Coordinates of C-alpha atoms (C1' of nucleotides) in Angstrom, one line a residue:
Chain A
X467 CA 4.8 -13.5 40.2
X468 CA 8.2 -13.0 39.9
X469 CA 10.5 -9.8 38.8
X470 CA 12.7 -11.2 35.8
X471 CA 12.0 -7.9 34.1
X472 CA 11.5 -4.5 35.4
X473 CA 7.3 -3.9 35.4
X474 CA 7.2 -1.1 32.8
X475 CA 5.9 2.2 33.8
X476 CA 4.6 2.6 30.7
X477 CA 5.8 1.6 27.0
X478 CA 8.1 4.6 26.2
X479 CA 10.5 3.0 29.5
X480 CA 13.6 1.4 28.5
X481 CA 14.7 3.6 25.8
X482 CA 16.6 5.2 28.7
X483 CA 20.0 4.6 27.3
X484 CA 19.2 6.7 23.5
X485 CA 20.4 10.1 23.7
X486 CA 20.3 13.0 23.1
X487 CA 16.4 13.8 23.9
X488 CA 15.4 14.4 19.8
X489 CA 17.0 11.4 19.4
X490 CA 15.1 9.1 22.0
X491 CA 12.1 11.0 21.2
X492 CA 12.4 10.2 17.3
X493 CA 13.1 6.5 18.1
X494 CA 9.9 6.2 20.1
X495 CA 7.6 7.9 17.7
X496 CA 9.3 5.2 15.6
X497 CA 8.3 2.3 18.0
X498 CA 4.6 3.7 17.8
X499 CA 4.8 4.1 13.7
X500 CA 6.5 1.1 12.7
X501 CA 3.9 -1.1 15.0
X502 CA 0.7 0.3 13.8
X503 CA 1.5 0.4 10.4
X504 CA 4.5 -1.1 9.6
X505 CA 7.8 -0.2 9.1
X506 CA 7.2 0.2 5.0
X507 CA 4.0 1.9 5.0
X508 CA 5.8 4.2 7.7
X509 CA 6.9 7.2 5.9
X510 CA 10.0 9.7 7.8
X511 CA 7.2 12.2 7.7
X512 CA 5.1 11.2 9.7
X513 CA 7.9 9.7 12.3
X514 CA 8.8 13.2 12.3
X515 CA 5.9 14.7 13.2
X516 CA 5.1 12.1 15.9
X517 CA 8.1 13.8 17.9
X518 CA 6.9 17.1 17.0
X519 CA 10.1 17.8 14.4
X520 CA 10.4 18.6 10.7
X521 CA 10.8 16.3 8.0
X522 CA 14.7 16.5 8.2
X523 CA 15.4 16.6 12.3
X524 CA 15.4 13.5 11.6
X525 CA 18.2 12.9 9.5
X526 CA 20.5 14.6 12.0
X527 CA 20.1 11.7 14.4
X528 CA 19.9 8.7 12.1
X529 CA 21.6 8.2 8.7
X530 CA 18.6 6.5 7.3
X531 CA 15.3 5.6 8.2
X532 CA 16.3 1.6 8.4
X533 CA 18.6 2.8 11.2
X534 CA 16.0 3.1 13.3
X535 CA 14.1 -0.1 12.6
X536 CA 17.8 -1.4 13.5
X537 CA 18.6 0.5 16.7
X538 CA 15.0 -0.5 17.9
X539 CA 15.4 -4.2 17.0
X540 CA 18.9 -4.5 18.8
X541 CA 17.6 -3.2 21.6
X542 CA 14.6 -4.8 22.2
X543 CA 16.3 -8.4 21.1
X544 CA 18.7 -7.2 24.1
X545 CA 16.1 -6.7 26.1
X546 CA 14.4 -9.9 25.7
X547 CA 17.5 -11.9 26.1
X548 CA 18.0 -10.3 29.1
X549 CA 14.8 -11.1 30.6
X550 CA 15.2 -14.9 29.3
X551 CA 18.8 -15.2 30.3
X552 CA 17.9 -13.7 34.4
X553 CA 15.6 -16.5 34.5
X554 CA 17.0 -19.4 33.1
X555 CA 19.9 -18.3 35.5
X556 CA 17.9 -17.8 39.0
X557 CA 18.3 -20.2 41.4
X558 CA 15.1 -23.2 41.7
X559 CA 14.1 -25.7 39.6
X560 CA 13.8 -26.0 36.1
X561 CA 10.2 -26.1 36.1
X562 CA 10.0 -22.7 38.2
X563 CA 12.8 -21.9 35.5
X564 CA 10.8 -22.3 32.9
X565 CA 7.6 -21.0 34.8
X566 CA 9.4 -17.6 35.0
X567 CA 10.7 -17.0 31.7
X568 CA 7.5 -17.9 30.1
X569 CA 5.6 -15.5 32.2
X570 CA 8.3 -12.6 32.2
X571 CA 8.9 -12.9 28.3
X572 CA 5.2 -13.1 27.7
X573 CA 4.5 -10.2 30.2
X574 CA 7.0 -8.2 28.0
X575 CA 5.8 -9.1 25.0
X576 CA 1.9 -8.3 26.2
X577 CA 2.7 -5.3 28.0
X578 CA 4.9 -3.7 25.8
X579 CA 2.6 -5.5 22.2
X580 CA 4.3 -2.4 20.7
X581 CA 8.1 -2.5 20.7
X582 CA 7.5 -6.3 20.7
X583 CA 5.7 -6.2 17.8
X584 CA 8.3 -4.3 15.5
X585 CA 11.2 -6.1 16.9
X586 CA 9.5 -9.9 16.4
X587 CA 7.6 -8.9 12.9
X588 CA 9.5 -6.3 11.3
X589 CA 12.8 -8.4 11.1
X590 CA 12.7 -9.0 7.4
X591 CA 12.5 -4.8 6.8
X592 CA 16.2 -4.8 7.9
X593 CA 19.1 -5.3 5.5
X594 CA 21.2 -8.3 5.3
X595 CA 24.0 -7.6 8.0
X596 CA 21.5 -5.7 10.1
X597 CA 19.4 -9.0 10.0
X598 CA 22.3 -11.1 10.6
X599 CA 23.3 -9.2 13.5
X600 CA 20.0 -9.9 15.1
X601 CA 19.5 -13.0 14.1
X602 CA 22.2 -13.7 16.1
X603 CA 20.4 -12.4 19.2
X604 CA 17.6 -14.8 18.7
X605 CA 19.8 -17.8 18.7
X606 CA 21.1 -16.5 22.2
X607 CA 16.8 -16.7 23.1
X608 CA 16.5 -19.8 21.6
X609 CA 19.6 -21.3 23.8
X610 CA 18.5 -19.9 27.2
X611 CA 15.0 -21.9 26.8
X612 CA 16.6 -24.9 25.4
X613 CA 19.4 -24.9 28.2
X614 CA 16.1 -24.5 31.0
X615 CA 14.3 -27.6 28.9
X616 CA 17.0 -30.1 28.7
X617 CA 18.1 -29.4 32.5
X618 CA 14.5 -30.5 33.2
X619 CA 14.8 -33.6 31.0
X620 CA 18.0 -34.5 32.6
X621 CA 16.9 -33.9 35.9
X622 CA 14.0 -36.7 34.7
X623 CA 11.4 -33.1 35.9
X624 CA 10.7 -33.0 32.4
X625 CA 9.2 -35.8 29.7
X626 CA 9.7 -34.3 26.1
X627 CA 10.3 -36.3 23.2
X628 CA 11.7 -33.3 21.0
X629 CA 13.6 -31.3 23.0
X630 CA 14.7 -28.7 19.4
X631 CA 11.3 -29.0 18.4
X632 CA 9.6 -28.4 22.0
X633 CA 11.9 -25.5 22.3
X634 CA 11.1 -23.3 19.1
X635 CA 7.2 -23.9 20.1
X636 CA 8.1 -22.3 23.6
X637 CA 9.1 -19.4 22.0
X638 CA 6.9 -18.9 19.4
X639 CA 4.1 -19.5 21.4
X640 CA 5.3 -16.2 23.6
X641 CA 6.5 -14.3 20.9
X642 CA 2.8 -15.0 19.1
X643 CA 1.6 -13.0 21.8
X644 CA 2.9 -9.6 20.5
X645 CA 0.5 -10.3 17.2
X646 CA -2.2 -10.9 19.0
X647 CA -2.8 -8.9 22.4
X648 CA -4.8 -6.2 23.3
X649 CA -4.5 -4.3 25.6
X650 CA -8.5 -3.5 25.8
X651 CA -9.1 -7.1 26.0
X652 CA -10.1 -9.4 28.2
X653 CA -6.8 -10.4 30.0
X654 CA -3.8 -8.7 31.5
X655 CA 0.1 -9.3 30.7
X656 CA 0.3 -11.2 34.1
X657 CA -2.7 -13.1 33.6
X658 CA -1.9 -14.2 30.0
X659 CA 1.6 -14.8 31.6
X660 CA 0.4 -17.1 34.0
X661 CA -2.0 -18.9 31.8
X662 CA 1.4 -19.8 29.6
X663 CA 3.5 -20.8 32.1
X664 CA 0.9 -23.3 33.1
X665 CA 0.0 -24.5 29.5
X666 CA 4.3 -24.7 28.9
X667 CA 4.3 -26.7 31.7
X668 CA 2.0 -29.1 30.3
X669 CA 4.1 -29.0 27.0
X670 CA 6.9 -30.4 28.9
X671 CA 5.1 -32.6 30.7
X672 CA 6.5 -31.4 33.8
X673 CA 5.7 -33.4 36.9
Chain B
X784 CA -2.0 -39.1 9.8
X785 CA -5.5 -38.0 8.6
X786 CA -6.5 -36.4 5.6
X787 CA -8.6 -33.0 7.1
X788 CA -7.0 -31.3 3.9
X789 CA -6.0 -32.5 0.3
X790 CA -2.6 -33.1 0.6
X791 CA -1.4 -30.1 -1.8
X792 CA 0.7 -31.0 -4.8
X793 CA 2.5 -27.8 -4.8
X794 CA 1.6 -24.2 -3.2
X795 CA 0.3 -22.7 -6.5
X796 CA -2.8 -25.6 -6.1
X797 CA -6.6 -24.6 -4.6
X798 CA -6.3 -21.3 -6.6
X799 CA -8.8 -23.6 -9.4
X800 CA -11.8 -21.5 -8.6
X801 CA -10.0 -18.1 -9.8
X802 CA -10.6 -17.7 -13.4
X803 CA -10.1 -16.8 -16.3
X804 CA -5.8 -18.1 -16.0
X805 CA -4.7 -14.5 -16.2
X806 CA -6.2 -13.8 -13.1
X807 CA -5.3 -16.9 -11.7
X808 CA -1.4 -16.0 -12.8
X809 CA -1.5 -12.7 -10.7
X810 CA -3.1 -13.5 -7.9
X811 CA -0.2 -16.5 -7.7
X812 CA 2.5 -14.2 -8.6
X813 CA 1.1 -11.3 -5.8
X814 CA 0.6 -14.2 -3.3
X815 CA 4.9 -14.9 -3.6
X816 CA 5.3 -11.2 -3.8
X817 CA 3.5 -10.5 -0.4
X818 CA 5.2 -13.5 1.0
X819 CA 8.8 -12.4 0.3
X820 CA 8.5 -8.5 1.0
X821 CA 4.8 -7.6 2.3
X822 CA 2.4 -6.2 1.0
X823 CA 3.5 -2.5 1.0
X824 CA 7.3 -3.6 -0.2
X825 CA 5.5 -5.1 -3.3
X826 CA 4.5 -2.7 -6.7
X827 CA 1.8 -4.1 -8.6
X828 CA 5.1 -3.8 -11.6
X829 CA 6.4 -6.5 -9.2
X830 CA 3.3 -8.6 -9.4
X831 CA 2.5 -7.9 -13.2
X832 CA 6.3 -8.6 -14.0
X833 CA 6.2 -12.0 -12.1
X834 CA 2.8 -12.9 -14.1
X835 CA 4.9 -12.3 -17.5
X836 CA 2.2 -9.3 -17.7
X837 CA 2.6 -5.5 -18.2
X838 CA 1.7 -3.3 -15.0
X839 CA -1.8 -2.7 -16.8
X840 CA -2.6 -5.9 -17.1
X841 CA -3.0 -6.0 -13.7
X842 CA -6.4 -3.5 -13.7
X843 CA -8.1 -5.5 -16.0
X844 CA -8.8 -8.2 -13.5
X845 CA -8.4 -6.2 -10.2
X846 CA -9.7 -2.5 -9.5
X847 CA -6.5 -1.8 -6.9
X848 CA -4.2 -3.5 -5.8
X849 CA -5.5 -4.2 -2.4
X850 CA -8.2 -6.2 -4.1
X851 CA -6.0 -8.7 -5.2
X852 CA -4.9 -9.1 -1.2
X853 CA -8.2 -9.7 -0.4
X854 CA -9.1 -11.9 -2.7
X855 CA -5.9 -14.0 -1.7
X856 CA -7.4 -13.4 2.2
X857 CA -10.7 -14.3 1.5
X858 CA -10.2 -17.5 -0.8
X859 CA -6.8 -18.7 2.4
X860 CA -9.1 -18.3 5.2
X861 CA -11.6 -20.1 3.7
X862 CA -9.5 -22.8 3.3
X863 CA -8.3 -22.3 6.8
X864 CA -12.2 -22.8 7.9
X865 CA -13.2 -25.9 6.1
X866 CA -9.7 -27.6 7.7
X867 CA -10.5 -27.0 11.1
X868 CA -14.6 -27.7 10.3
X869 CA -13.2 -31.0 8.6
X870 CA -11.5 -31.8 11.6
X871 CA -13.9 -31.1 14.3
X872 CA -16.9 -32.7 13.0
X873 CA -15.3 -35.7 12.1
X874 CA -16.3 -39.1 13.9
X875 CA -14.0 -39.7 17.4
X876 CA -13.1 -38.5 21.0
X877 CA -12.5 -34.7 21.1
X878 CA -8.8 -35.9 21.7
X879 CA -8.4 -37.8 18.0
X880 CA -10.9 -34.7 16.3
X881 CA -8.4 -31.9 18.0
X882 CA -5.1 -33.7 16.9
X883 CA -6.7 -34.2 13.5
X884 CA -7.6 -30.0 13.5
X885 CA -4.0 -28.8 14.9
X886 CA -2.0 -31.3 12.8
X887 CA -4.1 -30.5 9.2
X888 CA -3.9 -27.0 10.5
X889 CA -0.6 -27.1 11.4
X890 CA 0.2 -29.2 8.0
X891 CA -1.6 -26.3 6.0
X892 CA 0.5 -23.5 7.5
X893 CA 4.0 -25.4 7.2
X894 CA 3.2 -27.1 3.7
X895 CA 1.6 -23.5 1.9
X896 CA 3.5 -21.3 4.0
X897 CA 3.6 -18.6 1.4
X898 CA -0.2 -18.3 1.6
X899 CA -0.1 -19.2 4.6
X900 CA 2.2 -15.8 5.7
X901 CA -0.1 -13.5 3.5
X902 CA -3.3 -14.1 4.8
X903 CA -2.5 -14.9 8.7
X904 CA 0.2 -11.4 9.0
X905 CA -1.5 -8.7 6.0
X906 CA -4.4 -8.7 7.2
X907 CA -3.8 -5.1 8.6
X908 CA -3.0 -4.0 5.2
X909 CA -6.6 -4.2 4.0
X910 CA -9.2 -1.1 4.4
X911 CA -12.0 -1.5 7.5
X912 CA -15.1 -3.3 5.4
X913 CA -12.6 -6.2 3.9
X914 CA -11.0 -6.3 7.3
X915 CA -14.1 -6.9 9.1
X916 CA -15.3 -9.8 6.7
X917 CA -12.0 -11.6 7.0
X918 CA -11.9 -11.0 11.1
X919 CA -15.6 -12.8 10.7
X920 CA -13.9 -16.0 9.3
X921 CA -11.6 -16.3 11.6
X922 CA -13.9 -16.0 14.8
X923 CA -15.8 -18.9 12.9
X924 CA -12.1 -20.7 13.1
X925 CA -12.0 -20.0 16.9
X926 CA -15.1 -21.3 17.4
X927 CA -14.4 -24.8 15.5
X928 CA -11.4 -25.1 18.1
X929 CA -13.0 -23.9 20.8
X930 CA -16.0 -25.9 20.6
X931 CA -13.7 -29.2 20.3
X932 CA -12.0 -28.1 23.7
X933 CA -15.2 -27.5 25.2
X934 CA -16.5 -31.1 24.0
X935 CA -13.4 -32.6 26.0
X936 CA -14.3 -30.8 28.8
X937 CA -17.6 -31.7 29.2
X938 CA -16.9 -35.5 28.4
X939 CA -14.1 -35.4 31.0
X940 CA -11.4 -36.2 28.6
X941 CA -9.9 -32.6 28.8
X942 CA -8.6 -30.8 32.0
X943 CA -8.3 -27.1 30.8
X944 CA -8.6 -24.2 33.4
X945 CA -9.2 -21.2 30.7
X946 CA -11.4 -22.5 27.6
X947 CA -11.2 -19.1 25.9
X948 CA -7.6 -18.6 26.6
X949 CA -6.3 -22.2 25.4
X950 CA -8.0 -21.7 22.2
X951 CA -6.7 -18.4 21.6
X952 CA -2.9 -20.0 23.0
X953 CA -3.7 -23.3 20.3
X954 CA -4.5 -21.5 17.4
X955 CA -1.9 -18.8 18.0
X956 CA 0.8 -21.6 18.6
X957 CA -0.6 -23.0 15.0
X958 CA -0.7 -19.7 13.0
X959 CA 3.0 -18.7 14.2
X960 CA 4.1 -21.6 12.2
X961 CA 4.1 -19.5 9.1
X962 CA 6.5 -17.4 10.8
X963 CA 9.2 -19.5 11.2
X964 CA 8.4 -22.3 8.9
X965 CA 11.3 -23.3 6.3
X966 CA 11.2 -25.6 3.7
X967 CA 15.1 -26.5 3.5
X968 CA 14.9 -26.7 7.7
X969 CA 15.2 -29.8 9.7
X970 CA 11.4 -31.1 9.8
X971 CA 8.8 -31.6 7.2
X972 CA 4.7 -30.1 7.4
X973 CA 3.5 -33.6 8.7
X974 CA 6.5 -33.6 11.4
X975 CA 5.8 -30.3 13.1
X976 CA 1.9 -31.1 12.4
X977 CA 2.9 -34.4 14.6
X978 CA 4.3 -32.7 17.5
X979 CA 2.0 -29.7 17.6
X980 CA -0.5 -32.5 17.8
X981 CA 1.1 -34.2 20.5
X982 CA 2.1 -30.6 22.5
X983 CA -1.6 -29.2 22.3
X984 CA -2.9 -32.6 23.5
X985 CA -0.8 -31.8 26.6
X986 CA -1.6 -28.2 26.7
X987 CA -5.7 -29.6 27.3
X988 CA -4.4 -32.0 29.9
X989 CA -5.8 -34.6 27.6
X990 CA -6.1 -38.4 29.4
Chain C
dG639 C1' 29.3 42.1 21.4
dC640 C1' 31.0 38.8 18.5
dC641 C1' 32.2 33.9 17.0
dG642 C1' 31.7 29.4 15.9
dA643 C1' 29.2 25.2 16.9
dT644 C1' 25.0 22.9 17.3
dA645 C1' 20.1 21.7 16.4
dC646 C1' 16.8 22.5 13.6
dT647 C1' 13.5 24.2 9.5
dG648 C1' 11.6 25.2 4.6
dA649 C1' 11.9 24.1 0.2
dG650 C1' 12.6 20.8 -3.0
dC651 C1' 15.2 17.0 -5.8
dG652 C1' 15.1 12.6 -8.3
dA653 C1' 12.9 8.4 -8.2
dG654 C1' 9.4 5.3 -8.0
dC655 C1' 4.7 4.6 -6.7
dG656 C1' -0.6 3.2 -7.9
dC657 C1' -3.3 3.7 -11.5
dT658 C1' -5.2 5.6 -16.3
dT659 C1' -5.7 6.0 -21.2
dA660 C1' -5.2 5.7 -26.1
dG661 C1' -4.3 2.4 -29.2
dC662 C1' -2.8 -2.2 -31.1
dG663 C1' -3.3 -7.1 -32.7
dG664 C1' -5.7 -11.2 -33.5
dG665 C1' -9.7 -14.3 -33.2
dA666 C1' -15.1 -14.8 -34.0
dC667 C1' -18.7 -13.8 -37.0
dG668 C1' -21.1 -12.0 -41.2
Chain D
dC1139 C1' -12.7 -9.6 -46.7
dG1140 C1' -14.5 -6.3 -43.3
dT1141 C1' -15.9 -5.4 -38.6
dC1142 C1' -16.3 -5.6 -34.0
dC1143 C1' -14.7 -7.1 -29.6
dC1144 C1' -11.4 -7.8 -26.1
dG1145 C1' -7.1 -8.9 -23.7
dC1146 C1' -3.2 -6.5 -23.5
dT1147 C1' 0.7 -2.9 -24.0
dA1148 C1' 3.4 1.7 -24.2
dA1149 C1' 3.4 5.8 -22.3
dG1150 C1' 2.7 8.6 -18.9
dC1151 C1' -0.1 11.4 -15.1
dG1152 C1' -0.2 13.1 -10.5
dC1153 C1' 1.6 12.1 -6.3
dT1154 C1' 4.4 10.9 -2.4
dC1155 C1' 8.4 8.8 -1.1
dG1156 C1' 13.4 8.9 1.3
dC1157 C1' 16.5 12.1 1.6
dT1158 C1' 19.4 16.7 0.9
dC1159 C1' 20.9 21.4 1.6
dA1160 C1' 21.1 26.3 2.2
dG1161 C1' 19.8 29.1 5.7
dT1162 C1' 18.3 30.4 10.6
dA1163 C1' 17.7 30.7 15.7
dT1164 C1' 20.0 29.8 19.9
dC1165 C1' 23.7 29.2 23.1
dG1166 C1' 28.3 28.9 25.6
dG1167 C1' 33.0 31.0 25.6
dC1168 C1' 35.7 35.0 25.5

DNA sequence: GCCGATACTGAGCGAGCGCTTAGCGGGACG
DNA sequence: CGTCCCGCTAAGCGCTCGCTCAGTATCGGC
């Protein structure tokens, strides 16, 4: 198992870089909200009163409450770039390129179903140059896996007959993930990580 | 390319059974409505307004609002169900019967995408009793897929290490396609219902 | 001890929500 | 022609929403 991203100590990590405290703590409670209920049936109350505040602390921090589904998208897009764009640069093969994002980005998205879960399904809550923005971001995924696939074709590791294709079914097998897991199931993040970077490999027919 | 569903002549089609046509118009218009914003971004003035209706029209033929999303639930996954029991109990290997169930699957979710999006990502929206019916169907659909997998397996045309989790990786890899699905994008239903076919045959190591 | 800045609260505004109700209009039947 | 029924509308009720603003407690600097 390898260490493209940092193992969270828990789902509240990574928000290290929002200050001041009220506002970190507001943008978490927001994290929590947003992915149980979703971001419209969300109301600034009850964000509020997740970080222990009234009603209008929050409005000291963030200008609206979209700016926090924003804030928490662009960050967590940054985040998974991040983790894709470590591994697709490491040194190996592209096979154990490809084996490492897949289980990294779907550790992240198992481990942490719910900042992945308002950052891959809440998307369409944003505005238009919001959206844009972080659309954007996804593109940058989307070219990390495709770079790792057709490096593996090149290299004759890899047999795929739709390279585009092959690619967005990567990623949205991974990014499916955050819909589905839980966390009292049956599996861990590492083992459903290692179970996809196996069944990817198959997908690309690696040798 | 099999025929596991009715080739659909349009998304408003296998809404037939909802009568009388009032109630057929709003459950159409609140099936777009949930599409394009979810169902807590939509007002039932929304979904009246789209049926050429006032907003009490609406309560005529639905007691709340959240009836109409599970009616919409109810009559999709049904429809989801009879695909995938189409498929799997069709004459064949387990390899012809799972490419027929991913690529009518698969078809279904590309071709009515704007059903398809309502009644795969709202289902949180509805209260616990409807929930619990609707989370019924859907193990049925697991089972269809499983038990096709399972069938390979034991005939020796499959290598999978983790029955459960393949399903749950097969189906999940067919449902996102109502994520990102566009109609004015590069592929048409049967093309992505093509190479999901051919992926998941790789993904079960089939021969 | 006083001042201004900062972080927050209590109360509440205007708007829009899901849903209700009284009543209207037109077809079926005598 | 009169009567009832029924699908539908206009109006609006009670409520909660996102968001605002006047006022308060706390703190560092002097």
């Amino acid at each position: 198992m390898s260490t493209a991203e940092e193992t969270a100590g828990g789902e509240t990590s990574a928000w290290g870089e929002v200050t001041p405290d009220a506002a970190r703590r507001l943008l978490i409670a927001a994290v929590e909200a947003f992915a149980e209920r979703g971001y419209h049936a969300t109301t600034t109350r009850d964000i509020a009163g997740r970080a222990g505040m009234s009603p209008a602390a929050l409005y000291i921090h963030y200008k609206t409450k979209e700016e926090l589904l924003h804030r928490i998208s662009r960050i967590g897009h940054e985040k998974a770039l991040e983790i894709l764009q470590t591994a697709a640069r490491r040194e190996g093969g592209p096979a154990e390129r490809l084996a490492d994002a897949v289980s990294s980005f779907v550790r992240w998205h198992a481990g942490g179903r719910t900042t992945a879960r308002v950052v891959q399904y809440e998307l369409d809550s944003l505005g238009p140059d919001a959206r844009a923005e972080i659309l954007a971001l996804r593109r940058q995924c989307d070219a990390e896996v495709r770079g790792i696939i057709e490096d593996g074709v090149a290299a004759g590791d890899f047999d795929v007959l739709d390279v585009k294709g092959t690619t967005l079914a990567v990623l949205s097998l991974c990014i499916d993930v955050a819909r589905w897991f839980n966390v009292d199931g049956p599996w861990t993040p590492d083992e459903v990580g290692s179970l996809y970077a196996d069944l990817v490999l198959r997908m690309v027919g690696a040798k």
